[in-house]
Amino acid sequence: MHLSKSLSLGVAAIALLCANSVMAQVADGDTSTMKIGFSNSYSGNSFRQVMNQSFEAIAKQAVADGVIADYGMVSANNNVTEQAGQIQNMILEGYDAIAILAGSDTALNGAVRDACDAGITVVVFAGTVTEDCAYNVNYNWASMGKQEIDFVAGQLGDKGNLLEIRGIAGDSTDKDISDGLHSAAEAYPDLNFVGTVYGQWTSTVAQKEVATVLPTLPDVDAVVTQGGDGYGAAMAFAASGRKMPIIIMGNRQDELAWWKEQKDANGYQTMSLAATPSVSQIAFWTAQQILAGKDVPKKVEVPLLTINGDDLDAWLAATPVGGVANPTYTQDLVVKMIDANKNGDPLPATPAPNQ
């Protein structure tokens, strides 16, 4: 019996070792003569500007390494007509693949179809288009809401009062995250939403809106958020003199710095999660791998960046003041994401800096 148990443990250990050592199935077709372009719908805020910088950094290195021949980047001023024209120009300029952050899920369909018909690989990311010839790289926003609810339920013993800070009314991402929050909360009947405000994903607006609604609310045990609003919420609670609730953070430097300050002072616990500007790098490597011959699903879900207490210091140290945590996505890690989507496996975690 002891021998059987030992054998079972040995087999399990070998299986775990094999699972951890699975290599990314990187396609090695020659892309050294090819060009990959990036069409961004808008570059007027810091998040989009870092997104451009992230794409350029990885593309420039790929050119230096001989992976591709060239790259190009264009941005429209939140004008889908202008963006469609820019995509048409990229078609004429002979790009082999175009990564697109679309200003509309329908208005670019004609340009996307023209690119596909010209034999160009189109990868739309951090949003969608309804033209089905394009590949789609995106987050599961509903999962963001579920992660938050599961965390606060665990911290609160499955019961307590929640304040929800939403993004921008009418935005599809705001709706998806909020729907995910409320759907996940159905599993915890003693978690109660006692208030909702719209923080527009900015600290200053969130602080003002939370400060306005707080006098009307009972005790709040946790604040569930959408990113960029956690620091403002913390400032509003601090000014009110109320007990500081659990506030989910959104990977901005001011949020991480405030969390560390509280953690060091009194053991404050929370978590932080959000999209990253460098999702543009995931789109780049997805396009390159398609060109190299890899079989890629038309829809590729990518992981949100989740920061826990154990890796808070590493991410804070790597995040510039005024910035947002922004990992570098390697070809190997992106291929693991693609393979996880193909095989129905859990998405690989994004390693903390210096790991």
mmCIF file with all atom_site columns, N, CA and C in Angstrom, residues 105-106 108-114 116 124 128-135 298:
data_model
loop_
_atom_site.group_PDB
_atom_site.id
_atom_site.type_symbol
_atom_site.label_atom_id
_atom_site.label_alt_id
_atom_site.label_comp_id
_atom_site.label_asym_id
_atom_site.label_entity_id
_atom_site.label_seq_id
_atom_site.pdbx_PDB_ins_code
_atom_site.Cartn_x
_atom_site.Cartn_y
_atom_site.Cartn_z
_atom_site.occupancy
_atom_site.B_iso_or_equiv
_atom_site.pdbx_formal_charge
_atom_site.auth_seq_id
_atom_site.auth_comp_id
_atom_site.auth_asym_id
_atom_site.auth_atom_id
_atom_site.pdbx_PDB_model_num
ATOM 1  N N  . ASP A 1 105 ? -16.736 49.358 -33.805 1.00 0.00 ? 105 ASP A N  1
ATOM 2  C CA . ASP A 1 105 ? -16.809 47.918 -34.067 1.00 0.00 ? 105 ASP A CA 1
ATOM 3  C C  . ASP A 1 105 ? -17.465 47.614 -35.414 1.00 0.00 ? 105 ASP A C  1
ATOM 4  N N  . THR A 1 106 ? -17.977 48.638 -36.092 1.00 0.00 ? 106 THR A N  1
ATOM 5  C CA . THR A 1 106 ? -18.615 48.391 -37.399 1.00 0.00 ? 106 THR A CA 1
ATOM 6  C C  . THR A 1 106 ? -18.072 49.300 -38.509 1.00 0.00 ? 106 THR A C  1
ATOM 7  N N  . LEU A 1 108 ? -15.256 50.312 -39.471 1.00 0.00 ? 108 LEU A N  1
ATOM 8  C CA . LEU A 1 108 ? -14.015 49.960 -40.161 1.00 0.00 ? 108 LEU A CA 1
ATOM 9  C C  . LEU A 1 108 ? -14.134 48.656 -40.934 1.00 0.00 ? 108 LEU A C  1
ATOM 10 N N  . ASN A 1 109 ? -15.317 48.078 -40.944 1.00 0.00 ? 109 ASN A N  1
ATOM 11 C CA . ASN A 1 109 ? -15.468 46.762 -41.569 1.00 0.00 ? 109 ASN A CA 1
ATOM 12 C C  . ASN A 1 109 ? -15.041 46.748 -43.036 1.00 0.00 ? 109 ASN A C  1
ATOM 13 N N  . GLY A 1 110 ? -15.359 47.807 -43.775 1.00 0.00 ? 110 GLY A N  1
ATOM 14 C CA . GLY A 1 110 ? -14.991 47.850 -45.172 1.00 0.00 ? 110 GLY A CA 1
ATOM 15 C C  . GLY A 1 110 ? -13.481 47.830 -45.368 1.00 0.00 ? 110 GLY A C  1
ATOM 16 N N  . ALA A 1 111 ? -12.776 48.641 -44.591 1.00 0.00 ? 111 ALA A N  1
ATOM 17 C CA . ALA A 1 111 ? -11.316 48.688 -44.701 1.00 0.00 ? 111 ALA A CA 1
ATOM 18 C C  . ALA A 1 111 ? -10.698 47.369 -44.263 1.00 0.00 ? 111 ALA A C  1
ATOM 19 N N  . VAL A 1 112 ? -11.257 46.775 -43.208 1.00 0.00 ? 112 VAL A N  1
ATOM 20 C CA . VAL A 1 112 ? -10.741 45.489 -42.734 1.00 0.00 ? 112 VAL A CA 1
ATOM 21 C C  . VAL A 1 112 ? -10.949 44.414 -43.802 1.00 0.00 ? 112 VAL A C  1
ATOM 22 N N  . ARG A 1 113 ? -12.114 44.400 -44.423 1.00 0.00 ? 113 ARG A N  1
ATOM 23 C CA . ARG A 1 113 ? -12.384 43.421 -45.485 1.00 0.00 ? 113 ARG A CA 1
ATOM 24 C C  . ARG A 1 113 ? -11.449 43.632 -46.668 1.00 0.00 ? 113 ARG A C  1
ATOM 25 N N  . ASP A 1 114 ? -11.202 44.902 -47.033 1.00 0.00 ? 114 ASP A N  1
ATOM 26 C CA . ASP A 1 114 ? -10.283 45.183 -48.135 1.00 0.00 ? 114 ASP A CA 1
ATOM 27 C C  . ASP A 1 114 ? -8.879  44.645 -47.817 1.00 0.00 ? 114 ASP A C  1
ATOM 28 N N  . CYS A 1 116 ? -8.120  42.132 -45.745 1.00 0.00 ? 116 CYS A N  1
ATOM 29 C CA . CYS A 1 116 ? -8.160  40.670 -45.816 1.00 0.00 ? 116 CYS A CA 1
ATOM 30 C C  . CYS A 1 116 ? -8.147  40.195 -47.270 1.00 0.00 ? 116 CYS A C  1
ATOM 31 N N  . VAL A 1 124 ? -7.265  42.642 -34.664 1.00 0.00 ? 124 VAL A N  1
ATOM 32 C CA . VAL A 1 124 ? -7.920  43.710 -33.904 1.00 0.00 ? 124 VAL A CA 1
ATOM 33 C C  . VAL A 1 124 ? -7.753  43.395 -32.423 1.00 0.00 ? 124 VAL A C  1
ATOM 34 N N  . THR A 1 128 ? -13.295 45.281 -30.651 1.00 0.00 ? 128 THR A N  1
ATOM 35 C CA . THR A 1 128 ? -13.722 44.328 -31.669 1.00 0.00 ? 128 THR A CA 1
ATOM 36 C C  . THR A 1 128 ? -14.128 45.059 -32.949 1.00 0.00 ? 128 THR A C  1
ATOM 37 N N  . VAL A 1 129 ? -14.173 44.304 -34.034 1.00 0.00 ? 129 VAL A N  1
ATOM 38 C CA . VAL A 1 129 ? -14.908 44.704 -35.233 1.00 0.00 ? 129 VAL A CA 1
ATOM 39 C C  . VAL A 1 129 ? -15.788 43.515 -35.597 1.00 0.00 ? 129 VAL A C  1
ATOM 40 N N  . THR A 1 130 ? -16.859 43.779 -36.280 1.00 0.00 ? 130 THR A N  1
ATOM 41 C CA . THR A 1 130 ? -17.791 42.697 -36.591 1.00 0.00 ? 130 THR A CA 1
ATOM 42 C C  . THR A 1 130 ? -17.430 41.969 -37.879 1.00 0.00 ? 130 THR A C  1
ATOM 43 N N  . GLU A 1 131 ? -16.445 42.486 -38.638 1.00 0.00 ? 131 GLU A N  1
ATOM 44 C CA . GLU A 1 131 ? -15.960 41.792 -39.836 1.00 0.00 ? 131 GLU A CA 1
ATOM 45 C C  . GLU A 1 131 ? -15.204 40.538 -39.399 1.00 0.00 ? 131 GLU A C  1
ATOM 46 N N  . ASP A 1 132 ? -15.704 39.367 -39.807 1.00 0.00 ? 132 ASP A N  1
ATOM 47 C CA . ASP A 1 132 ? -15.183 38.129 -39.222 1.00 0.00 ? 132 ASP A CA 1
ATOM 48 C C  . ASP A 1 132 ? -13.899 37.627 -39.854 1.00 0.00 ? 132 ASP A C  1
ATOM 49 N N  . CYS A 1 133 ? -13.336 38.347 -40.837 1.00 0.00 ? 133 CYS A N  1
ATOM 50 C CA . CYS A 1 133 ? -12.040 37.899 -41.358 1.00 0.00 ? 133 CYS A CA 1
ATOM 51 C C  . CYS A 1 133 ? -10.903 38.297 -40.429 1.00 0.00 ? 133 CYS A C  1
ATOM 52 N N  . ALA A 1 134 ? -11.161 39.209 -39.497 1.00 0.00 ? 134 ALA A N  1
ATOM 53 C CA . ALA A 1 134 ? -10.111 39.681 -38.591 1.00 0.00 ? 134 ALA A CA 1
ATOM 54 C C  . ALA A 1 134 ? -9.947  38.735 -37.408 1.00 0.00 ? 134 ALA A C  1
ATOM 55 N N  . TYR A 1 135 ? -8.706  38.644 -36.930 1.00 0.00 ? 135 TYR A N  1
ATOM 56 C CA . TYR A 1 135 ? -8.440  37.981 -35.656 1.00 0.00 ? 135 TYR A CA 1
ATOM 57 C C  . TYR A 1 135 ? -8.733  38.989 -34.541 1.00 0.00 ? 135 TYR A C  1
ATOM 58 N N  . LYS A 1 298 ? -9.401  32.500 -34.065 1.00 0.00 ? 298 LYS A N  1
ATOM 59 C CA . LYS A 1 298 ? -9.857  33.835 -34.454 1.00 0.00 ? 298 LYS A CA 1
ATOM 60 C C  . LYS A 1 298 ? -10.079 34.730 -33.239 1.00 0.00 ? 298 LYS A C  1
#
